[in-house]
PDB file of C-alpha atoms in Angstrom:
ATOM      1  CA  MET A1089     -41.318  67.309  -7.091  1.00 54.00           C
ATOM      2  CA  THR A1090     -39.284  64.285  -8.276  1.00 62.00           C
ATOM      3  CA  THR A1091     -40.904  60.857  -8.002  1.00 63.00           C
ATOM      4  CA  ILE A1092     -40.008  57.314  -9.051  1.00 65.00           C
ATOM      5  CA  PHE A1093     -42.705  54.905 -10.188  1.00 64.00           C
ATOM      6  CA  ASP A1094     -43.467  52.417 -12.947  1.00 73.00           C
ATOM      7  CA  ALA A1095     -46.536  52.659 -15.198  1.00 78.00           C
ATOM      8  CA  PRO A1096     -48.942  55.168 -13.568  1.00 75.00           C
ATOM      9  CA  GLU A1097     -51.954  52.987 -14.360  1.00 80.00           C
ATOM     10  CA  ASP A1098     -50.410  50.158 -12.299  1.00 86.00           C
ATOM     11  CA  PHE A1099     -49.311  52.334  -9.400  1.00 82.00           C
ATOM     12  CA  ALA A1100     -52.002  51.297  -6.897  1.00 88.00           C
ATOM     13  CA  THR A1101     -51.648  47.561  -7.609  1.00 91.00           C
ATOM     14  CA  THR A1102     -47.850  47.685  -7.522  1.00 91.00           C
ATOM     15  CA  ALA A1103     -47.774  49.693  -4.302  1.00 90.00           C
ATOM     16  CA  LEU A1104     -50.166  47.285  -2.587  1.00 95.00           C
ATOM     17  CA  ALA A1105     -48.132  44.253  -3.669  1.00 95.00           C
ATOM     18  CA  GLY A1106     -44.945  45.881  -2.411  1.00 94.00           C
ATOM     19  CA  PHE A1107     -46.533  46.759   0.918  1.00 95.00           C
ATOM     20  CA  ALA A1108     -47.732  43.176   1.392  1.00 97.00           C
ATOM     21  CA  ALA A1109     -44.303  41.786   0.508  1.00 97.00           C
ATOM     22  CA  ILE A1110     -42.520  44.019   3.025  1.00 96.00           C
ATOM     23  CA  TYR A1111     -45.022  43.413   5.828  1.00 97.00           C
ATOM     24  CA  ALA A1112     -45.847  39.771   5.129  1.00 97.00           C
ATOM     25  CA  ARG A1113     -45.860  38.964   8.849  1.00 96.00           C
ATOM     26  CA  ASP A1114     -48.773  41.409   9.266  1.00 96.00           C
ATOM     27  CA  VAL A1115     -50.783  41.245   6.037  1.00 98.00           C
ATOM     28  CA  ARG A1116     -51.488  38.839   3.200  1.00 97.00           C
ATOM     29  CA  LEU A1117     -52.199  40.019  -0.331  1.00 98.00           C
ATOM     30  CA  VAL A1118     -55.516  39.012  -1.894  1.00 98.00           C
ATOM     31  CA  LYS A1119     -57.039  40.252  -5.131  1.00 96.00           C
ATOM     32  CA  GLY A1120     -58.165  43.830  -4.489  1.00 96.00           C
ATOM     33  CA  GLY A1121     -56.721  44.241  -1.014  1.00 98.00           C
ATOM     34  CA  VAL A1122     -54.999  42.699   2.000  1.00 98.00           C
ATOM     35  CA  VAL A1123     -56.116  40.632   4.998  1.00 98.00           C
ATOM     36  CA  ARG A1124     -54.467  39.982   8.349  1.00 98.00           C
ATOM     37  CA  SER A1125     -51.786  37.324   8.264  1.00 97.00           C
ATOM     38  CA  THR A1126     -51.785  37.102  12.062  1.00 95.00           C
ATOM     39  CA  ARG A1127     -53.990  34.592  13.854  1.00 94.00           C
ATOM     40  CA  VAL A1128     -57.683  35.524  14.031  1.00 96.00           C
ATOM     41  CA  PRO A1129     -60.023  33.531  16.294  1.00 95.00           C
ATOM     42  CA  ARG A1130     -63.064  31.869  14.779  1.00 97.00           C
ATOM     43  CA  GLY A1131     -66.259  33.810  15.503  1.00 98.00           C
ATOM     44  CA  LYS A1132     -64.541  37.192  15.701  1.00 98.00           C
ATOM     45  CA  VAL A1133     -66.227  40.186  14.063  1.00 98.00           C
ATOM     46  CA  ALA A1134     -64.275  41.148  10.943  1.00 98.00           C
ATOM     47  CA  VAL A1135     -63.629  44.874  10.558  1.00 98.00           C
ATOM     48  CA  VAL A1136     -63.091  45.550   6.859  1.00 98.00           C
ATOM     49  CA  ILE A1137     -62.127  49.043   5.725  1.00 98.00           C
ATOM     50  CA  GLY A1138     -61.155  50.589   2.441  1.00 97.00           C
ATOM     51  CA  GLY A1139     -61.280  53.292  -0.172  1.00 96.00           C
ATOM     52  CA  GLY A1140     -59.137  54.788  -2.886  1.00 93.00           C
ATOM     53  CA  SER A1141     -55.370  54.315  -2.908  1.00 92.00           C
ATOM     54  CA  GLY A1142     -53.005  57.229  -2.357  1.00 85.00           C
ATOM     55  CA  HIS A1143     -53.983  58.093   1.222  1.00 84.00           C
ATOM     56  CA  TYR A1144     -51.117  56.218   2.847  1.00 86.00           C
ATOM     57  CA  PRO A1145     -50.879  54.684   5.391  1.00 90.00           C
ATOM     58  CA  ALA A1146     -54.610  54.211   4.786  1.00 91.00           C
ATOM     59  CA  PHE A1147     -55.979  51.738   4.263  1.00 96.00           C
ATOM     60  CA  ALA A1148     -53.674  48.706   4.176  1.00 97.00           C
ATOM     61  CA  GLY A1149     -51.505  50.227   6.894  1.00 96.00           C
ATOM     62  CA  TYR A1150     -54.406  49.983   9.335  1.00 97.00           C
ATOM     63  CA  VAL A1151     -54.660  46.187   9.095  1.00 98.00           C
ATOM     64  CA  GLY A1152     -53.500  44.276  12.151  1.00 97.00           C
ATOM     65  CA  PRO A1153     -54.456  43.143  15.669  1.00 97.00           C
ATOM     66  CA  GLY A1154     -56.720  45.654  17.413  1.00 97.00           C
ATOM     67  CA  LEU A1155     -57.537  47.521  14.243  1.00 98.00           C
ATOM     68  CA  ALA A1156     -58.799  46.241  10.862  1.00 98.00           C
ATOM     69  CA  ASP A1157     -58.943  42.644   9.703  1.00 98.00           C
ATOM     70  CA  ALA A1158     -58.757  43.556   6.022  1.00 98.00           C
ATOM     71  CA  ALA A1159     -58.557  46.513   3.681  1.00 98.00           C
ATOM     72  CA  VAL A1160     -59.898  46.942   0.165  1.00 98.00           C
ATOM     73  CA  ALA A1161     -57.884  49.144  -2.186  1.00 96.00           C
ATOM     74  CA  GLY A1162     -59.307  51.015  -5.155  1.00 95.00           C
ATOM     75  CA  ASP A1163     -57.319  52.873  -7.771  1.00 92.00           C
ATOM     76  CA  VAL A1164     -55.734  56.209  -6.849  1.00 87.00           C
ATOM     77  CA  PHE A1165     -58.466  58.382  -5.321  1.00 85.00           C
ATOM     78  CA  ALA A1166     -61.145  55.991  -6.643  1.00 91.00           C
ATOM     79  CA  SER A1167     -63.501  53.678  -4.804  1.00 95.00           C
ATOM     80  CA  PRO A1168     -62.779  49.943  -4.918  1.00 96.00           C
ATOM     81  CA  SER A1169     -65.260  47.943  -6.974  1.00 97.00           C
ATOM     82  CA  THR A1170     -68.224  46.121  -5.507  1.00 98.00           C
ATOM     83  CA  ALA A1171     -66.661  42.802  -6.509  1.00 98.00           C
ATOM     84  CA  ALA A1172     -63.398  43.669  -4.743  1.00 98.00           C
ATOM     85  CA  VAL A1173     -65.178  44.670  -1.525  1.00 98.00           C
ATOM     86  CA  ALA A1174     -67.214  41.458  -1.470  1.00 98.00           C
ATOM     87  CA  ARG A1175     -64.182  39.305  -2.287  1.00 98.00           C
ATOM     88  CA  VAL A1176     -62.011  40.764   0.477  1.00 98.00           C
ATOM     89  CA  CYS A1177     -64.866  40.453   2.980  1.00 98.00           C
ATOM     90  CA  ARG A1178     -65.205  36.754   2.190  1.00 98.00           C
ATOM     91  CA  HIS A1179     -61.511  36.288   2.935  1.00 98.00           C
ATOM     92  CA  ALA A1180     -61.836  38.171   6.227  1.00 98.00           C
ATOM     93  CA  ASP A1181     -65.093  36.646   7.487  1.00 98.00           C
ATOM     94  CA  GLN A1182     -64.639  34.425  10.549  1.00 98.00           C
ATOM     95  CA  GLY A1183     -68.296  33.709  11.182  1.00 97.00           C
ATOM     96  CA  GLY A1184     -68.937  36.646  13.519  1.00 98.00           C
ATOM     97  CA  GLY A1185     -70.196  39.044  10.876  1.00 98.00           C
ATOM     98  CA  VAL A1186     -68.525  41.929   9.083  1.00 98.00           C
ATOM     99  CA  LEU A1187     -68.386  45.641   9.850  1.00 98.00           C
ATOM    100  CA  LEU A1188     -67.610  47.750   6.772  1.00 98.00           C
ATOM    101  CA  GLY A1189     -65.954  51.122   7.422  1.00 98.00           C
ATOM    102  CA  PHE A1190     -65.046  53.792   4.877  1.00 98.00           C
ATOM    103  CA  GLY A1191     -65.093  57.525   4.258  1.00 96.00           C
ATOM    104  CA  ASN A1192     -68.443  58.983   3.226  1.00 97.00           C
ATOM    105  CA  TYR A1193     -67.871  59.467  -0.509  1.00 95.00           C
ATOM    106  CA  ALA A1194     -70.472  58.723  -3.175  1.00 95.00           C
ATOM    107  CA  GLY A1195     -68.508  55.950  -4.906  1.00 96.00           C
ATOM    108  CA  ASP A1196     -67.627  54.226  -1.645  1.00 97.00           C
ATOM    109  CA  VAL A1197     -71.192  54.477  -0.325  1.00 97.00           C
ATOM    110  CA  LEU A1198     -72.499  52.886  -3.519  1.00 98.00           C
ATOM    111  CA  ASN A1199     -69.936  50.117  -3.952  1.00 98.00           C
ATOM    112  CA  PHE A1200     -69.612  49.117  -0.304  1.00 98.00           C
ATOM    113  CA  GLY A1201     -73.389  49.211   0.039  1.00 98.00           C
ATOM    114  CA  VAL A1202     -74.018  46.932  -2.944  1.00 98.00           C
ATOM    115  CA  ALA A1203     -71.294  44.564  -1.715  1.00 98.00           C
ATOM    116  CA  ALA A1204     -73.007  44.421   1.683  1.00 98.00           C
ATOM    117  CA  GLU A1205     -76.285  43.456   0.021  1.00 98.00           C
ATOM    118  CA  ARG A1206     -74.566  40.666  -1.932  1.00 98.00           C
ATOM    119  CA  LEU A1207     -72.893  39.292   1.181  1.00 98.00           C
ATOM    120  CA  ARG A1208     -76.147  39.368   3.170  1.00 98.00           C
ATOM    121  CA  ALA A1209     -77.755  37.346   0.395  1.00 98.00           C
ATOM    122  CA  GLU A1210     -74.986  34.777   0.980  1.00 98.00           C
ATOM    123  CA  GLY A1211     -75.836  34.595   4.678  1.00 98.00           C
ATOM    124  CA  ILE A1212     -73.116  36.916   6.050  1.00 98.00           C
ATOM    125  CA  ASP A1213     -74.310  39.544   8.540  1.00 98.00           C
ATOM    126  CA  VAL A1214     -72.829  42.845   7.351  1.00 98.00           C
ATOM    127  CA  ARG A1215     -73.112  46.294   8.933  1.00 98.00           C
ATOM    128  CA  VAL A1216     -72.104  49.501   7.140  1.00 98.00           C
ATOM    129  CA  VAL A1217     -70.630  52.543   8.921  1.00 98.00           C
ATOM    130  CA  PRO A1218     -69.593  55.506   6.729  1.00 98.00           C
ATOM    131  CA  VAL A1219     -67.322  57.957   8.556  1.00 98.00           C
ATOM    132  CA  THR A1220     -68.547  61.581   8.483  1.00 97.00           C
ATOM    133  CA  ASP A1221     -66.077  63.726  10.423  1.00 96.00           C
ATOM    134  CA  ASP A1222     -65.286  66.583   7.986  1.00 93.00           C
ATOM    135  CA  VAL A1223     -67.197  69.594   9.316  1.00 92.00           C
ATOM    136  CA  ALA A1224     -66.216  71.724   6.314  1.00 89.00           C
ATOM    137  CA  SER A1225     -68.095  69.557   3.821  1.00 89.00           C
ATOM    138  CA  ALA A1226     -71.653  69.904   5.170  1.00 91.00           C
ATOM    139  CA  SER A1227     -73.616  71.907   7.716  1.00 90.00           C
ATOM    140  CA  VAL A1228     -74.458  70.904  11.266  1.00 90.00           C
ATOM    141  CA  GLU A1229     -78.033  70.318  10.110  1.00 94.00           C
ATOM    142  CA  THR A1230     -76.915  67.631   7.625  1.00 94.00           C
ATOM    143  CA  PRO A1231     -74.037  65.737   9.291  1.00 93.00           C
ATOM    144  CA  ALA A1232     -74.744  62.574   7.262  1.00 94.00           C
ATOM    145  CA  LYS A1233     -73.539  64.429   4.155  1.00 94.00           C
ATOM    146  CA  ARG A1234     -70.089  65.125   5.594  1.00 95.00           C
ATOM    147  CA  ARG A1235     -67.069  63.377   4.139  1.00 92.00           C
ATOM    148  CA  GLY A1236     -64.785  61.071   6.070  1.00 94.00           C
ATOM    149  CA  ILE A1237     -61.141  62.135   6.333  1.00 92.00           C
ATOM    150  CA  ALA A1238     -58.845  62.072   9.381  1.00 92.00           C
ATOM    151  CA  GLY A1239     -61.660  60.767  11.580  1.00 95.00           C
ATOM    152  CA  ASP A1240     -61.507  57.456   9.717  1.00 96.00           C
ATOM    153  CA  LEU A1241     -58.621  56.300  11.870  1.00 96.00           C
ATOM    154  CA  VAL A1242     -60.384  57.093  15.152  1.00 97.00           C
ATOM    155  CA  VAL A1243     -63.553  55.235  14.179  1.00 98.00           C
ATOM    156  CA  PHE A1244     -61.672  52.272  12.689  1.00 98.00           C
ATOM    157  CA  LYS A1245     -59.472  51.952  15.775  1.00 98.00           C
ATOM    158  CA  ILE A1246     -62.391  51.920  18.199  1.00 98.00           C
ATOM    159  CA  ALA A1247     -64.294  49.399  16.087  1.00 98.00           C
ATOM    160  CA  GLY A1248     -61.182  47.263  15.739  1.00 98.00           C
ATOM    161  CA  ALA A1249     -60.449  47.295  19.456  1.00 98.00           C
ATOM    162  CA  ALA A1250     -64.030  46.281  20.237  1.00 98.00           C
ATOM    163  CA  ALA A1251     -63.885  43.436  17.726  1.00 98.00           C
ATOM    164  CA  GLU A1252     -60.513  42.276  19.066  1.00 98.00           C
ATOM    165  CA  ALA A1253     -61.987  42.203  22.578  1.00 98.00           C
ATOM    166  CA  GLY A1254     -64.607  39.735  21.380  1.00 98.00           C
ATOM    167  CA  LYS A1255     -67.584  42.089  21.319  1.00 98.00           C
ATOM    168  CA  SER A1256     -70.635  41.125  19.285  1.00 98.00           C
ATOM    169  CA  LEU A1257     -71.355  42.624  15.889  1.00 98.00           C
ATOM    170  CA  ASP A1258     -74.187  44.679  17.398  1.00 98.00           C
ATOM    171  CA  GLU A1259     -71.825  46.138  19.989  1.00 98.00           C
ATOM    172  CA  VAL A1260     -68.996  46.771  17.525  1.00 98.00           C
ATOM    173  CA  GLU A1261     -71.426  48.629  15.272  1.00 98.00           C
ATOM    174  CA  ARG A1262     -72.809  50.630  18.213  1.00 98.00           C
ATOM    175  CA  LEU A1263     -69.357  51.724  19.343  1.00 98.00           C
ATOM    176  CA  ALA A1264     -68.278  52.580  15.800  1.00 98.00           C
ATOM    177  CA  ARG A1265     -71.335  54.770  15.274  1.00 98.00           C
ATOM    178  CA  LEU A1266     -70.845  56.424  18.671  1.00 98.00           C
ATOM    179  CA  ALA A1267     -67.214  57.167  17.806  1.00 98.00           C
ATOM    180  CA  ASN A1268     -68.256  58.598  14.454  1.00 98.00           C
ATOM    181  CA  ASP A1269     -70.921  60.823  16.044  1.00 97.00           C
ATOM    182  CA  ARG A1270     -68.334  62.261  18.431  1.00 97.00           C
ATOM    183  CA  THR A1271     -65.492  62.741  15.963  1.00 97.00           C
ATOM    184  CA  VAL A1272     -65.057  65.930  13.922  1.00 95.00           C
ATOM    185  CA  SER A1273     -62.156  67.355  11.933  1.00 94.00           C
ATOM    186  CA  PHE A1274     -61.267  70.366   9.827  1.00 90.00           C
ATOM    187  CA  GLY A1275     -58.518  70.193   7.219  1.00 83.00           C
ATOM    188  CA  VAL A1276     -56.196  72.965   6.072  1.00 80.00           C
ATOM    189  CA  ALA A1277     -53.731  72.630   3.178  1.00 77.00           C
ATOM    190  CA  PHE A1278     -51.096  74.852   1.557  1.00 76.00           C
ATOM    191  CA  GLY A1279     -50.815  72.728  -1.569  1.00 73.00           C
ATOM    192  CA  GLY A1280     -51.868  69.463  -3.152  1.00 71.00           C
ATOM    193  CA  CYS A1281     -50.281  66.127  -3.897  1.00 72.00           C
ATOM    194  CA  HIS A1282     -49.088  65.000  -7.332  1.00 68.00           C
ATOM    195  CA  PRO A1283     -50.947  61.805  -8.340  1.00 69.00           C
ATOM    196  CA  ALA A1284     -48.786  59.345 -10.274  1.00 67.00           C
ATOM    197  CA  GLY A1285     -48.603  60.251 -13.957  1.00 66.00           C
ATOM    198  CA  ARG A1286     -49.963  63.773 -13.588  1.00 68.00           C
ATOM    199  CA  ARG A1287     -47.860  66.870 -14.051  1.00 72.00           C
ATOM    200  CA  ARG A1288     -49.996  69.163 -11.930  1.00 75.00           C
ATOM    201  CA  ALA A1289     -50.935  68.985  -8.273  1.00 70.00           C
ATOM    202  CA  ALA A1290     -54.473  67.952  -7.360  1.00 65.00           C
ATOM    203  CA  LEU A1291     -54.930  71.245  -5.479  1.00 67.00           C
ATOM    204  CA  HIS A1292     -53.322  74.633  -5.987  1.00 71.00           C
ATOM    205  CA  CYS A1293     -53.320  77.451  -3.459  1.00 72.00           C
ATOM    206  CA  SER A1294     -52.033  80.879  -4.347  1.00 74.00           C
ATOM    207  CA  ARG A1295     -49.053  82.206  -2.434  1.00 75.00           C
ATOM    208  CA  GLY A1296     -50.176  83.382   0.986  1.00 72.00           C
ATOM    209  CA  ALA A1297     -53.426  81.426   0.859  1.00 70.00           C
ATOM    210  CA  ASP A1298     -54.770  78.253   2.491  1.00 66.00           C
ATOM    211  CA  GLY A1299     -57.211  75.652   1.233  1.00 71.00           C
ATOM    212  CA  ALA A1300     -59.743  74.966   3.989  1.00 71.00           C
ATOM    213  CA  GLY A1301     -61.833  71.833   4.187  1.00 69.00           C
ATOM    214  CA  SER A1302     -61.680  68.553   2.323  1.00 58.00           C
ATOM    215  CA  ARG A1303     -61.413  69.173  -1.430  1.00 52.00           C
ATOM    216  CA  HIS A1304     -62.529  72.778  -1.139  1.00 47.00           C
ATOM    217  CA  PRO A1305     -59.775  74.951  -2.615  1.00 44.00           C
ATOM    218  CA  ARG A1306     -62.397  77.581  -3.411  1.00 44.00           C
ATOM    219  CA  ARG A1307     -62.544  78.271   0.291  1.00 44.00           C
ATOM    220  CA  ALA A1308     -59.036  79.674   0.349  1.00 40.00           C
ATOM    221  CA  TRP A1309     -58.339  82.840   2.243  1.00 38.00           C
ATOM    222  CA  HIS A1310     -55.339  85.128   2.344  1.00 37.00           C
ATOM    223  CA  GLN A1311     -53.260  85.487   5.477  1.00 37.00           C
TER     224      GLN A1311
END
């Protein structure tokens, strides 16, 4: 695979800045992420999403009317920092509270959770909804341990539409959790991506084999 990029360590930051420059009518660049550049009414619930970079169009591509109000971007496949999450939320807050949405990964759970605690201490009402749609990553008895993958978009869209309609933070949270409870997915891959600066793919499947489930190449089977 042939790719063109600058310094690999700056890839996520450069990509985010480029995205914001191209779509300036939709998003505005802030340190650590983007916020809506379109008009947002005072008192609206802010839906703030995020996670590691490299999952395009997630997460910046989901920012706009009827979806997210802001997105926080970590490094490639790495959770954004607690400081970045809190900073972007402050930019997005319109006085109606903040709903934080992200995939259920350990780093995201930790950093978004600590950021929520900091913001609550500042007087901002923050609710946290990790997405848990990947049925391959945990059993039916422990759904809270499942990762969030493709189902992110479904949950974010429903939460965003509710917030755009002027629903309260309680109602936006209720609908987001309901959407998450009713959303499941199962991923299958024939090969992995090539993160910037790395010579080898993140996942390798032997010829004639599939990788089933999020980040579970060991679950490959031959056709």
